[in-house]
Amino acid sequence: MQLGLERIIWESSVYIDGQLIGSANSLVGSHNYDLTNNLSPGKHLLTICIDNSNKFPLINVAGTMYPVKVNQDMAHAYTNHTQIKWNGILGDMELVAHDKNEP
């Protein structure tokens, strides 16, 4: 069983039944998790936690378009003016099951 998250801002952590499966930190690559060894037949609770805090503040460049300082980060997707800041998970979210005999 594979979990794929296309675009995350910034860090994801995945849990099954309260047990941490793994974490990833990338804005440019998908976050992929192999859940196979952590699942057995039956119901499970899958939890995806996203940390979309401003983890890399030095990549922003201040602009002068807005007078309030908190609104002046202009050169990156992480600004007060892009919906990305409030989401965390963008693009496809896939949960793919494979036959045990398939790679």
PDB file of N, CA and C in Angstrom:
ATOM      1  N   MET A   1       0.861  -1.167   0.000  1.00  0.00           N
ATOM      2  CA  MET A   1       0.000   0.000   0.000  1.00  0.00           C
ATOM      3  C   MET A   1       0.907   1.229   0.000  1.00  0.00           C
ATOM      4  N   GLN A   2       0.674   2.120  -0.931  1.00  0.00           N
ATOM      5  CA  GLN A   2       1.483   3.333  -1.089  1.00  0.00           C
ATOM      6  C   GLN A   2       0.609   4.572  -0.906  1.00  0.00           C
ATOM      7  N   LEU A   3       1.118   5.552  -0.184  1.00  0.00           N
ATOM      8  CA  LEU A   3       0.468   6.845  -0.043  1.00  0.00           C
ATOM      9  C   LEU A   3       1.335   7.863  -0.753  1.00  0.00           C
ATOM     10  N   GLY A   4       0.757   8.616  -1.670  1.00  0.00           N
ATOM     11  CA  GLY A   4       1.476   9.658  -2.384  1.00  0.00           C
ATOM     12  C   GLY A   4       0.805  11.005  -2.204  1.00  0.00           C
ATOM     13  N   LEU A   5       1.572  12.004  -1.826  1.00  0.00           N
ATOM     14  CA  LEU A   5       1.091  13.380  -1.660  1.00  0.00           C
ATOM     15  C   LEU A   5       1.887  14.238  -2.634  1.00  0.00           C
ATOM     16  N   GLU A   6       1.211  14.805  -3.623  1.00  0.00           N
ATOM     17  CA  GLU A   6       1.921  15.460  -4.730  1.00  0.00           C
ATOM     18  C   GLU A   6       2.748  16.662  -4.297  1.00  0.00           C
ATOM     19  N   ARG A   7       2.144  17.613  -3.620  1.00  0.00           N
ATOM     20  CA  ARG A   7       2.877  18.811  -3.199  1.00  0.00           C
ATOM     21  C   ARG A   7       2.474  19.157  -1.767  1.00  0.00           C
ATOM     22  N   ILE A   8       3.475  19.347  -0.938  1.00  0.00           N
ATOM     23  CA  ILE A   8       3.261  19.662   0.473  1.00  0.00           C
ATOM     24  C   ILE A   8       4.031  20.935   0.796  1.00  0.00           C
ATOM     25  N   ILE A   9       3.449  21.796   1.575  1.00  0.00           N
ATOM     26  CA  ILE A   9       4.169  22.940   2.110  1.00  0.00           C
ATOM     27  C   ILE A   9       4.149  22.793   3.636  1.00  0.00           C
ATOM     28  N   TRP A  10       5.159  22.490   4.242  1.00  0.00           N
ATOM     29  CA  TRP A  10       6.503  22.045   3.946  1.00  0.00           C
ATOM     30  C   TRP A  10       6.708  20.591   4.342  1.00  0.00           C
ATOM     31  N   GLU A  11       6.252  20.259   5.526  1.00  0.00           N
ATOM     32  CA  GLU A  11       6.613  18.964   6.101  1.00  0.00           C
ATOM     33  C   GLU A  11       5.363  18.122   6.351  1.00  0.00           C
ATOM     34  N   SER A  12       5.443  16.846   6.017  1.00  0.00           N
ATOM     35  CA  SER A  12       4.343  15.930   6.315  1.00  0.00           C
ATOM     36  C   SER A  12       4.829  14.819   7.228  1.00  0.00           C
ATOM     37  N   SER A  13       3.938  14.371   8.081  1.00  0.00           N
ATOM     38  CA  SER A  13       4.171  13.199   8.927  1.00  0.00           C
ATOM     39  C   SER A  13       2.940  12.321   8.801  1.00  0.00           C
ATOM     40  N   VAL A  14       3.161  11.021   8.641  1.00  0.00           N
ATOM     41  CA  VAL A  14       2.064  10.083   8.436  1.00  0.00           C
ATOM     42  C   VAL A  14       2.049   9.070   9.572  1.00  0.00           C
ATOM     43  N   TYR A  15       0.848   8.835  10.092  1.00  0.00           N
ATOM     44  CA  TYR A  15       0.640   7.892  11.183  1.00  0.00           C
ATOM     45  C   TYR A  15      -0.414   6.869  10.777  1.00  0.00           C
ATOM     46  N   ILE A  16      -0.241   5.633  11.215  1.00  0.00           N
ATOM     47  CA  ILE A  16      -1.285   4.628  11.110  1.00  0.00           C
ATOM     48  C   ILE A  16      -1.584   4.150  12.521  1.00  0.00           C
ATOM     49  N   ASP A  17      -2.837   4.286  12.899  1.00  0.00           N
ATOM     50  CA  ASP A  17      -3.278   3.882  14.238  1.00  0.00           C
ATOM     51  C   ASP A  17      -2.408   4.497  15.325  1.00  0.00           C
ATOM     52  N   GLY A  18      -2.006   5.740  15.121  1.00  0.00           N
ATOM     53  CA  GLY A  18      -1.224   6.472  16.118  1.00  0.00           C
ATOM     54  C   GLY A  18       0.268   6.223  16.077  1.00  0.00           C
ATOM     55  N   GLN A  19       0.735   5.327  15.214  1.00  0.00           N
ATOM     56  CA  GLN A  19       2.175   5.024  15.115  1.00  0.00           C
ATOM     57  C   GLN A  19       2.779   5.805  13.947  1.00  0.00           C
ATOM     58  N   LEU A  20       3.861   6.551  14.216  1.00  0.00           N
ATOM     59  CA  LEU A  20       4.529   7.318  13.162  1.00  0.00           C
ATOM     60  C   LEU A  20       5.116   6.371  12.123  1.00  0.00           C
ATOM     61  N   ILE A  21       4.757   6.587  10.864  1.00  0.00           N
ATOM     62  CA  ILE A  21       5.287   5.794   9.753  1.00  0.00           C
ATOM     63  C   ILE A  21       6.496   6.485   9.148  1.00  0.00           C
ATOM     64  N   GLY A  22       6.451   7.814   9.074  1.00  0.00           N
ATOM     65  CA  GLY A  22       7.569   8.563   8.528  1.00  0.00           C
ATOM     66  C   GLY A  22       7.230  10.022   8.357  1.00  0.00           C
ATOM     67  N   SER A  23       8.242  10.800   8.012  1.00  0.00           N
ATOM     68  CA  SER A  23       8.092  12.235   7.760  1.00  0.00           C
ATOM     69  C   SER A  23       8.885  12.598   6.515  1.00  0.00           C
ATOM     70  N   ALA A  24       8.470  13.650   5.842  1.00  0.00           N
ATOM     71  CA  ALA A  24       9.174  14.158   4.669  1.00  0.00           C
ATOM     72  C   ALA A  24       9.118  15.677   4.699  1.00  0.00           C
ATOM     73  N   ASN A  25      10.128  16.309   4.102  1.00  0.00           N
ATOM     74  CA  ASN A  25      10.208  17.766   4.085  1.00  0.00           C
ATOM     75  C   ASN A  25      10.721  18.193   2.718  1.00  0.00           C
ATOM     76  N   SER A  26       9.802  18.571   1.825  1.00  0.00           N
ATOM     77  CA  SER A  26      10.179  19.025   0.489  1.00  0.00           C
ATOM     78  C   SER A  26       9.027  19.777  -0.124  1.00  0.00           C
ATOM     79  N   LEU A  27       9.322  20.894  -0.734  1.00  0.00           N
ATOM     80  CA  LEU A  27       8.314  21.641  -1.473  1.00  0.00           C
ATOM     81  C   LEU A  27       8.347  21.270  -2.949  1.00  0.00           C
ATOM     82  N   VAL A  28       9.459  20.763  -3.432  1.00  0.00           N
ATOM     83  CA  VAL A  28       9.620  20.506  -4.863  1.00  0.00           C
ATOM     84  C   VAL A  28       9.368  19.060  -5.260  1.00  0.00           C
ATOM     85  N   GLY A  29       9.375  18.137  -4.312  1.00  0.00           N
ATOM     86  CA  GLY A  29       9.150  16.733  -4.638  1.00  0.00           C
ATOM     87  C   GLY A  29       7.951  16.200  -3.893  1.00  0.00           C
ATOM     88  N   SER A  30       7.337  15.152  -4.433  1.00  0.00           N
ATOM     89  CA  SER A  30       6.200  14.543  -3.748  1.00  0.00           C
ATOM     90  C   SER A  30       6.671  13.831  -2.488  1.00  0.00           C
ATOM     91  N   HIS A  31       5.754  13.668  -1.563  1.00  0.00           N
ATOM     92  CA  HIS A  31       6.016  12.934  -0.333  1.00  0.00           C
ATOM     93  C   HIS A  31       5.359  11.570  -0.504  1.00  0.00           C
ATOM     94  N   ASN A  32       6.166  10.508  -0.500  1.00  0.00           N
ATOM     95  CA  ASN A  32       5.662   9.156  -0.740  1.00  0.00           C
ATOM     96  C   ASN A  32       5.969   8.272   0.457  1.00  0.00           C
ATOM     97  N   TYR A  33       4.974   7.479   0.834  1.00  0.00           N
ATOM     98  CA  TYR A  33       5.106   6.614   1.998  1.00  0.00           C
ATOM     99  C   TYR A  33       4.690   5.195   1.629  1.00  0.00           C
ATOM    100  N   ASP A  34       5.501   4.234   2.022  1.00  0.00           N
ATOM    101  CA  ASP A  34       5.169   2.825   1.858  1.00  0.00           C
ATOM    102  C   ASP A  34       4.524   2.364   3.162  1.00  0.00           C
ATOM    103  N   LEU A  35       3.248   2.039   3.095  1.00  0.00           N
ATOM    104  CA  LEU A  35       2.491   1.655   4.286  1.00  0.00           C
ATOM    105  C   LEU A  35       2.376   0.143   4.451  1.00  0.00           C
ATOM    106  N   THR A  36       2.919  -0.598   3.498  1.00  0.00           N
ATOM    107  CA  THR A  36       2.707  -2.039   3.407  1.00  0.00           C
ATOM    108  C   THR A  36       2.986  -2.780   4.709  1.00  0.00           C
ATOM    109  N   ASN A  37       4.116  -2.535   5.313  1.00  0.00           N
ATOM    110  CA  ASN A  37       4.508  -3.295   6.511  1.00  0.00           C
ATOM    111  C   ASN A  37       3.764  -2.862   7.766  1.00  0.00           C
ATOM    112  N   ASN A  38       2.955  -1.813   7.671  1.00  0.00           N
ATOM    113  CA  ASN A  38       2.257  -1.295   8.837  1.00  0.00           C
ATOM    114  C   ASN A  38       0.761  -1.557   8.790  1.00  0.00           C
ATOM    115  N   LEU A  39       0.315  -2.324   7.797  1.00  0.00           N
ATOM    116  CA  LEU A  39      -1.110  -2.596   7.661  1.00  0.00           C
ATOM    117  C   LEU A  39      -1.375  -4.093   7.712  1.00  0.00           C
ATOM    118  N   SER A  40      -2.490  -4.428   8.315  1.00  0.00           N
ATOM    119  CA  SER A  40      -2.996  -5.790   8.315  1.00  0.00           C
ATOM    120  C   SER A  40      -4.454  -5.704   7.862  1.00  0.00           C
ATOM    121  N   PRO A  41      -5.065  -6.828   7.491  1.00  0.00           N
ATOM    122  CA  PRO A  41      -6.473  -6.759   7.090  1.00  0.00           C
ATOM    123  C   PRO A  41      -7.331  -6.138   8.191  1.00  0.00           C
ATOM    124  N   GLY A  42      -8.285  -5.316   7.792  1.00  0.00           N
ATOM    125  CA  GLY A  42      -9.177  -4.669   8.743  1.00  0.00           C
ATOM    126  C   GLY A  42      -9.126  -3.163   8.627  1.00  0.00           C
ATOM    127  N   LYS A  43      -9.786  -2.496   9.561  1.00  0.00           N
ATOM    128  CA  LYS A  43      -9.868  -1.029   9.558  1.00  0.00           C
ATOM    129  C   LYS A  43      -8.657  -0.436  10.276  1.00  0.00           C
ATOM    130  N   HIS A  44      -8.227   0.708   9.754  1.00  0.00           N
ATOM    131  CA  HIS A  44      -7.109   1.437  10.345  1.00  0.00           C
ATOM    132  C   HIS A  44      -7.395   2.929  10.280  1.00  0.00           C
ATOM    133  N   LEU A  45      -6.739   3.671  11.128  1.00  0.00           N
ATOM    134  CA  LEU A  45      -6.831   5.126  11.117  1.00  0.00           C
ATOM    135  C   LEU A  45      -5.561   5.691  10.488  1.00  0.00           C
ATOM    136  N   LEU A  46      -5.702   6.379   9.357  1.00  0.00           N
ATOM    137  CA  LEU A  46      -4.588   7.040   8.674  1.00  0.00           C
ATOM    138  C   LEU A  46      -4.655   8.526   9.015  1.00  0.00           C
ATOM    139  N   THR A  47      -3.570   9.043   9.590  1.00  0.00           N
ATOM    140  CA  THR A  47      -3.503  10.457   9.961  1.00  0.00           C
ATOM    141  C   THR A  47      -2.343  11.099   9.227  1.00  0.00           C
ATOM    142  N   ILE A  48      -2.623  12.223   8.555  1.00  0.00           N
ATOM    143  CA  ILE A  48      -1.590  12.994   7.859  1.00  0.00           C
ATOM    144  C   ILE A  48      -1.495  14.348   8.553  1.00  0.00           C
ATOM    145  N   CYS A  49      -0.341  14.644   9.111  1.00  0.00           N
ATOM    146  CA  CYS A  49      -0.103  15.936   9.775  1.00  0.00           C
ATOM    147  C   CYS A  49       0.800  16.778   8.885  1.00  0.00           C
ATOM    148  N   ILE A  50       0.415  18.030   8.686  1.00  0.00           N
ATOM    149  CA  ILE A  50       1.173  18.961   7.850  1.00  0.00           C
ATOM    150  C   ILE A  50       1.648  20.125   8.709  1.00  0.00           C
ATOM    151  N   ASP A  51       2.943  20.415   8.624  1.00  0.00           N
ATOM    152  CA  ASP A  51       3.497  21.613   9.261  1.00  0.00           C
ATOM    153  C   ASP A  51       3.734  22.630   8.159  1.00  0.00           C
ATOM    154  N   ASN A  52       2.815  23.587   8.022  1.00  0.00           N
ATOM    155  CA  ASN A  52       2.960  24.609   6.990  1.00  0.00           C
ATOM    156  C   ASN A  52       3.394  25.950   7.588  1.00  0.00           C
ATOM    157  N   SER A  53       4.107  25.876   8.721  1.00  0.00           N
ATOM    158  CA  SER A  53       4.644  27.101   9.298  1.00  0.00           C
ATOM    159  C   SER A  53       5.764  27.636   8.395  1.00  0.00           C
ATOM    160  N   ASN A  54       6.163  28.849   8.615  1.00  0.00           N
ATOM    161  CA  ASN A  54       7.183  29.492   7.790  1.00  0.00           C
ATOM    162  C   ASN A  54       8.554  28.955   8.204  1.00  0.00           C
ATOM    163  N   LYS A  55       8.866  27.721   7.777  1.00  0.00           N
ATOM    164  CA  LYS A  55      10.080  27.019   8.195  1.00  0.00           C
ATOM    165  C   LYS A  55      11.352  27.621   7.601  1.00  0.00           C
ATOM    166  N   PHE A  56      11.241  28.335   6.496  1.00  0.00           N
ATOM    167  CA  PHE A  56      12.411  28.873   5.806  1.00  0.00           C
ATOM    168  C   PHE A  56      12.198  30.361   5.512  1.00  0.00           C
ATOM    169  N   PRO A  57      12.148  31.197   6.534  1.00  0.00           N
ATOM    170  CA  PRO A  57      11.804  32.609   6.331  1.00  0.00           C
ATOM    171  C   PRO A  57      12.816  33.390   5.498  1.00  0.00           C
ATOM    172  N   LEU A  58      14.048  32.934   5.411  1.00  0.00           N
ATOM    173  CA  LEU A  58      15.062  33.705   4.690  1.00  0.00           C
ATOM    174  C   LEU A  58      14.956  33.576   3.178  1.00  0.00           C
ATOM    175  N   ILE A  59      14.051  32.717   2.668  1.00  0.00           N
ATOM    176  CA  ILE A  59      13.895  32.615   1.222  1.00  0.00           C
ATOM    177  C   ILE A  59      12.943  33.677   0.675  1.00  0.00           C
ATOM    178  N   ASN A  60      12.230  34.364   1.564  1.00  0.00           N
ATOM    179  CA  ASN A  60      11.307  35.405   1.129  1.00  0.00           C
ATOM    180  C   ASN A  60      12.055  36.707   0.841  1.00  0.00           C
ATOM    181  N   VAL A  61      11.528  37.470  -0.081  1.00  0.00           N
ATOM    182  CA  VAL A  61      12.088  38.780  -0.423  1.00  0.00           C
ATOM    183  C   VAL A  61      11.007  39.816  -0.174  1.00  0.00           C
ATOM    184  N   ALA A  62      11.341  40.847   0.569  1.00  0.00           N
ATOM    185  CA  ALA A  62      10.356  41.878   0.904  1.00  0.00           C
ATOM    186  C   ALA A  62      10.054  42.760  -0.301  1.00  0.00           C
ATOM    187  N   GLY A  63       8.783  43.051  -0.483  1.00  0.00           N
ATOM    188  CA  GLY A  63       8.342  43.983  -1.511  1.00  0.00           C
ATOM    189  C   GLY A  63       7.740  45.203  -0.845  1.00  0.00           C
ATOM    190  N   THR A  64       7.410  46.203  -1.622  1.00  0.00           N
ATOM    191  CA  THR A  64       6.852  47.434  -1.059  1.00  0.00           C
ATOM    192  C   THR A  64       5.409  47.661  -1.486  1.00  0.00           C
ATOM    193  N   MET A  65       4.792  46.667  -2.088  1.00  0.00           N
ATOM    194  CA  MET A  65       3.422  46.814  -2.584  1.00  0.00           C
ATOM    195  C   MET A  65       2.413  47.013  -1.448  1.00  0.00           C
ATOM    196  N   TYR A  66       2.699  46.441  -0.274  1.00  0.00           N
ATOM    197  CA  TYR A  66       1.785  46.537   0.860  1.00  0.00           C
ATOM    198  C   TYR A  66       2.484  47.235   2.014  1.00  0.00           C
ATOM    199  N   PRO A  67       1.802  48.152   2.706  1.00  0.00           N
ATOM    200  CA  PRO A  67       2.464  48.936   3.754  1.00  0.00           C
ATOM    201  C   PRO A  67       2.739  48.161   5.042  1.00  0.00           C
ATOM    202  N   VAL A  68       1.978  47.141   5.349  1.00  0.00           N
ATOM    203  CA  VAL A  68       2.158  46.388   6.590  1.00  0.00           C
ATOM    204  C   VAL A  68       3.252  45.343   6.388  1.00  0.00           C
ATOM    205  N   LYS A  69       4.253  45.339   7.279  1.00  0.00           N
ATOM    206  CA  LYS A  69       5.439  44.492   7.112  1.00  0.00           C
ATOM    207  C   LYS A  69       5.104  43.009   6.932  1.00  0.00           C
ATOM    208  N   VAL A  70       4.147  42.492   7.685  1.00  0.00           N
ATOM    209  CA  VAL A  70       3.811  41.068   7.599  1.00  0.00           C
ATOM    210  C   VAL A  70       3.302  40.699   6.196  1.00  0.00           C
ATOM    211  N   ASN A  71       2.864  41.659   5.412  1.00  0.00           N
ATOM    212  CA  ASN A  71       2.343  41.413   4.067  1.00  0.00           C
ATOM    213  C   ASN A  71       3.373  41.640   2.968  1.00  0.00           C
ATOM    214  N   GLN A  72       4.624  41.891   3.312  1.00  0.00           N
ATOM    215  CA  GLN A  72       5.597  42.295   2.311  1.00  0.00           C
ATOM    216  C   GLN A  72       6.437  41.158   1.730  1.00  0.00           C
ATOM    217  N   ASP A  73       6.272  39.925   2.201  1.00  0.00           N
ATOM    218  CA  ASP A  73       6.979  38.790   1.594  1.00  0.00           C
ATOM    219  C   ASP A  73       6.383  38.551   0.215  1.00  0.00           C
ATOM    220  N   MET A  74       7.183  38.744  -0.841  1.00  0.00           N
ATOM    221  CA  MET A  74       6.626  38.754  -2.182  1.00  0.00           C
ATOM    222  C   MET A  74       7.213  37.713  -3.137  1.00  0.00           C
ATOM    223  N   ALA A  75       8.379  37.179  -2.876  1.00  0.00           N
ATOM    224  CA  ALA A  75       9.085  36.403  -3.892  1.00  0.00           C
ATOM    225  C   ALA A  75       8.955  34.898  -3.717  1.00  0.00           C
ATOM    226  N   HIS A  76       7.972  34.454  -2.984  1.00  0.00           N
ATOM    227  CA  HIS A  76       7.812  33.020  -2.775  1.00  0.00           C
ATOM    228  C   HIS A  76       6.339  32.703  -2.611  1.00  0.00           C
ATOM    229  N   ALA A  77       5.971  31.452  -2.806  1.00  0.00           N
ATOM    230  CA  ALA A  77       4.578  31.045  -2.677  1.00  0.00           C
ATOM    231  C   ALA A  77       4.046  31.239  -1.264  1.00  0.00           C
ATOM    232  N   TYR A  78       4.937  31.259  -0.288  1.00  0.00           N
ATOM    233  CA  TYR A  78       4.509  31.383   1.105  1.00  0.00           C
ATOM    234  C   TYR A  78       4.353  32.851   1.468  1.00  0.00           C
ATOM    235  N   THR A  79       3.214  33.415   1.125  1.00  0.00           N
ATOM    236  CA  THR A  79       2.925  34.806   1.464  1.00  0.00           C
ATOM    237  C   THR A  79       1.510  34.897   2.013  1.00  0.00           C
ATOM    238  N   ASN A  80       1.161  36.030   2.578  1.00  0.00           N
ATOM    239  CA  ASN A  80      -0.207  36.242   3.052  1.00  0.00           C
ATOM    240  C   ASN A  80      -1.192  36.360   1.897  1.00  0.00           C
ATOM    241  N   HIS A  81      -0.704  36.434   0.667  1.00  0.00           N
ATOM    242  CA  HIS A  81      -1.573  36.687  -0.479  1.00  0.00           C
ATOM    243  C   HIS A  81      -1.777  35.465  -1.362  1.00  0.00           C
ATOM    244  N   THR A  82      -1.299  34.321  -0.933  1.00  0.00           N
ATOM    245  CA  THR A  82      -1.523  33.098  -1.693  1.00  0.00           C
ATOM    246  C   THR A  82      -2.245  32.100  -0.811  1.00  0.00           C
ATOM    247  N   GLN A  83      -3.206  31.421  -1.388  1.00  0.00           N
ATOM    248  CA  GLN A  83      -3.983  30.456  -0.622  1.00  0.00           C
ATOM    249  C   GLN A  83      -3.113  29.296  -0.146  1.00  0.00           C
ATOM    250  N   ILE A  84      -1.982  29.066  -0.794  1.00  0.00           N
ATOM    251  CA  ILE A  84      -1.091  27.964  -0.435  1.00  0.00           C
ATOM    252  C   ILE A  84      -0.740  27.998   1.051  1.00  0.00           C
ATOM    253  N   LYS A  85      -0.546  29.186   1.580  1.00  0.00           N
ATOM    254  CA  LYS A  85      -0.114  29.324   2.969  1.00  0.00           C
ATOM    255  C   LYS A  85      -1.069  28.630   3.930  1.00  0.00           C
ATOM    256  N   TRP A  86      -2.343  28.596   3.602  1.00  0.00           N
ATOM    257  CA  TRP A  86      -3.327  28.063   4.540  1.00  0.00           C
ATOM    258  C   TRP A  86      -3.673  26.606   4.273  1.00  0.00           C
ATOM    259  N   ASN A  87      -3.250  26.054   3.147  1.00  0.00           N
ATOM    260  CA  ASN A  87      -3.643  24.687   2.808  1.00  0.00           C
ATOM    261  C   ASN A  87      -2.694  23.660   3.376  1.00  0.00           C
ATOM    262  N   GLY A  88      -1.558  23.482   2.756  1.00  0.00           N
ATOM    263  CA  GLY A  88      -0.616  22.476   3.207  1.00  0.00           C
ATOM    264  C   GLY A  88      -0.490  21.320   2.239  1.00  0.00           C
ATOM    265  N   ILE A  89      -1.612  20.743   1.780  1.00  0.00           N
ATOM    266  CA  ILE A  89      -1.581  19.671   0.799  1.00  0.00           C
ATOM    267  C   ILE A  89      -2.189  20.202  -0.498  1.00  0.00           C
ATOM    268  N   LEU A  90      -1.405  20.125  -1.572  1.00  0.00           N
ATOM    269  CA  LEU A  90      -1.865  20.571  -2.886  1.00  0.00           C
ATOM    270  C   LEU A  90      -1.700  19.434  -3.881  1.00  0.00           C
ATOM    271  N   GLY A  91      -2.490  19.435  -4.928  1.00  0.00           N
ATOM    272  CA  GLY A  91      -2.351  18.420  -5.966  1.00  0.00           C
ATOM    273  C   GLY A  91      -2.956  17.100  -5.546  1.00  0.00           C
ATOM    274  N   ASP A  92      -2.444  16.038  -6.138  1.00  0.00           N
ATOM    275  CA  ASP A  92      -3.004  14.705  -5.935  1.00  0.00           C
ATOM    276  C   ASP A  92      -2.653  14.130  -4.575  1.00  0.00           C
ATOM    277  N   MET A  93      -3.613  13.415  -4.006  1.00  0.00           N
ATOM    278  CA  MET A  93      -3.411  12.568  -2.836  1.00  0.00           C
ATOM    279  C   MET A  93      -3.861  11.182  -3.267  1.00  0.00           C
ATOM    280  N   GLU A  94      -2.933  10.224  -3.261  1.00  0.00           N
ATOM    281  CA  GLU A  94      -3.248   8.894  -3.763  1.00  0.00           C
ATOM    282  C   GLU A  94      -2.938   7.835  -2.710  1.00  0.00           C
ATOM    283  N   LEU A  95      -3.851   6.892  -2.582  1.00  0.00           N
ATOM    284  CA  LEU A  95      -3.641   5.708  -1.775  1.00  0.00           C
ATOM    285  C   LEU A  95      -3.803   4.532  -2.726  1.00  0.00           C
ATOM    286  N   VAL A  96      -2.704   3.820  -2.986  1.00  0.00           N
ATOM    287  CA  VAL A  96      -2.687   2.785  -4.011  1.00  0.00           C
ATOM    288  C   VAL A  96      -2.389   1.432  -3.365  1.00  0.00           C
ATOM    289  N   ALA A  97      -3.292   0.488  -3.602  1.00  0.00           N
ATOM    290  CA  ALA A  97      -3.098  -0.876  -3.104  1.00  0.00           C
ATOM    291  C   ALA A  97      -2.562  -1.739  -4.226  1.00  0.00           C
ATOM    292  N   HIS A  98      -1.624  -2.617  -3.905  1.00  0.00           N
ATOM    293  CA  HIS A  98      -1.035  -3.532  -4.870  1.00  0.00           C
ATOM    294  C   HIS A  98      -1.274  -4.962  -4.409  1.00  0.00           C
ATOM    295  N   ASP A  99      -1.363  -5.868  -5.366  1.00  0.00           N
ATOM    296  CA  ASP A  99      -1.403  -7.282  -5.064  1.00  0.00           C
ATOM    297  C   ASP A  99      -0.070  -7.660  -4.416  1.00  0.00           C
ATOM    298  N   LYS A 100      -0.070  -8.583  -3.473  1.00  0.00           N
ATOM    299  CA  LYS A 100       1.175  -8.979  -2.794  1.00  0.00           C
ATOM    300  C   LYS A 100       2.239  -9.492  -3.755  1.00  0.00           C
ATOM    301  N   ASN A 101       1.818  -9.995  -4.916  1.00  0.00           N
ATOM    302  CA  ASN A 101       2.785 -10.540  -5.883  1.00  0.00           C
ATOM    303  C   ASN A 101       3.306  -9.491  -6.860  1.00  0.00           C
ATOM    304  N   GLU A 102       2.816  -8.261  -6.756  1.00  0.00           N
ATOM    305  CA  GLU A 102       3.284  -7.187  -7.634  1.00  0.00           C
ATOM    306  C   GLU A 102       4.359  -6.389  -6.907  1.00  0.00           C
ATOM    307  N   PRO A 103       5.281  -5.797  -7.690  1.00  0.00           N
ATOM    308  CA  PRO A 103       6.311  -4.952  -7.053  1.00  0.00           C
ATOM    309  C   PRO A 103       5.723  -3.656  -6.510  1.00  0.00           C
TER     310      PRO A 103
END
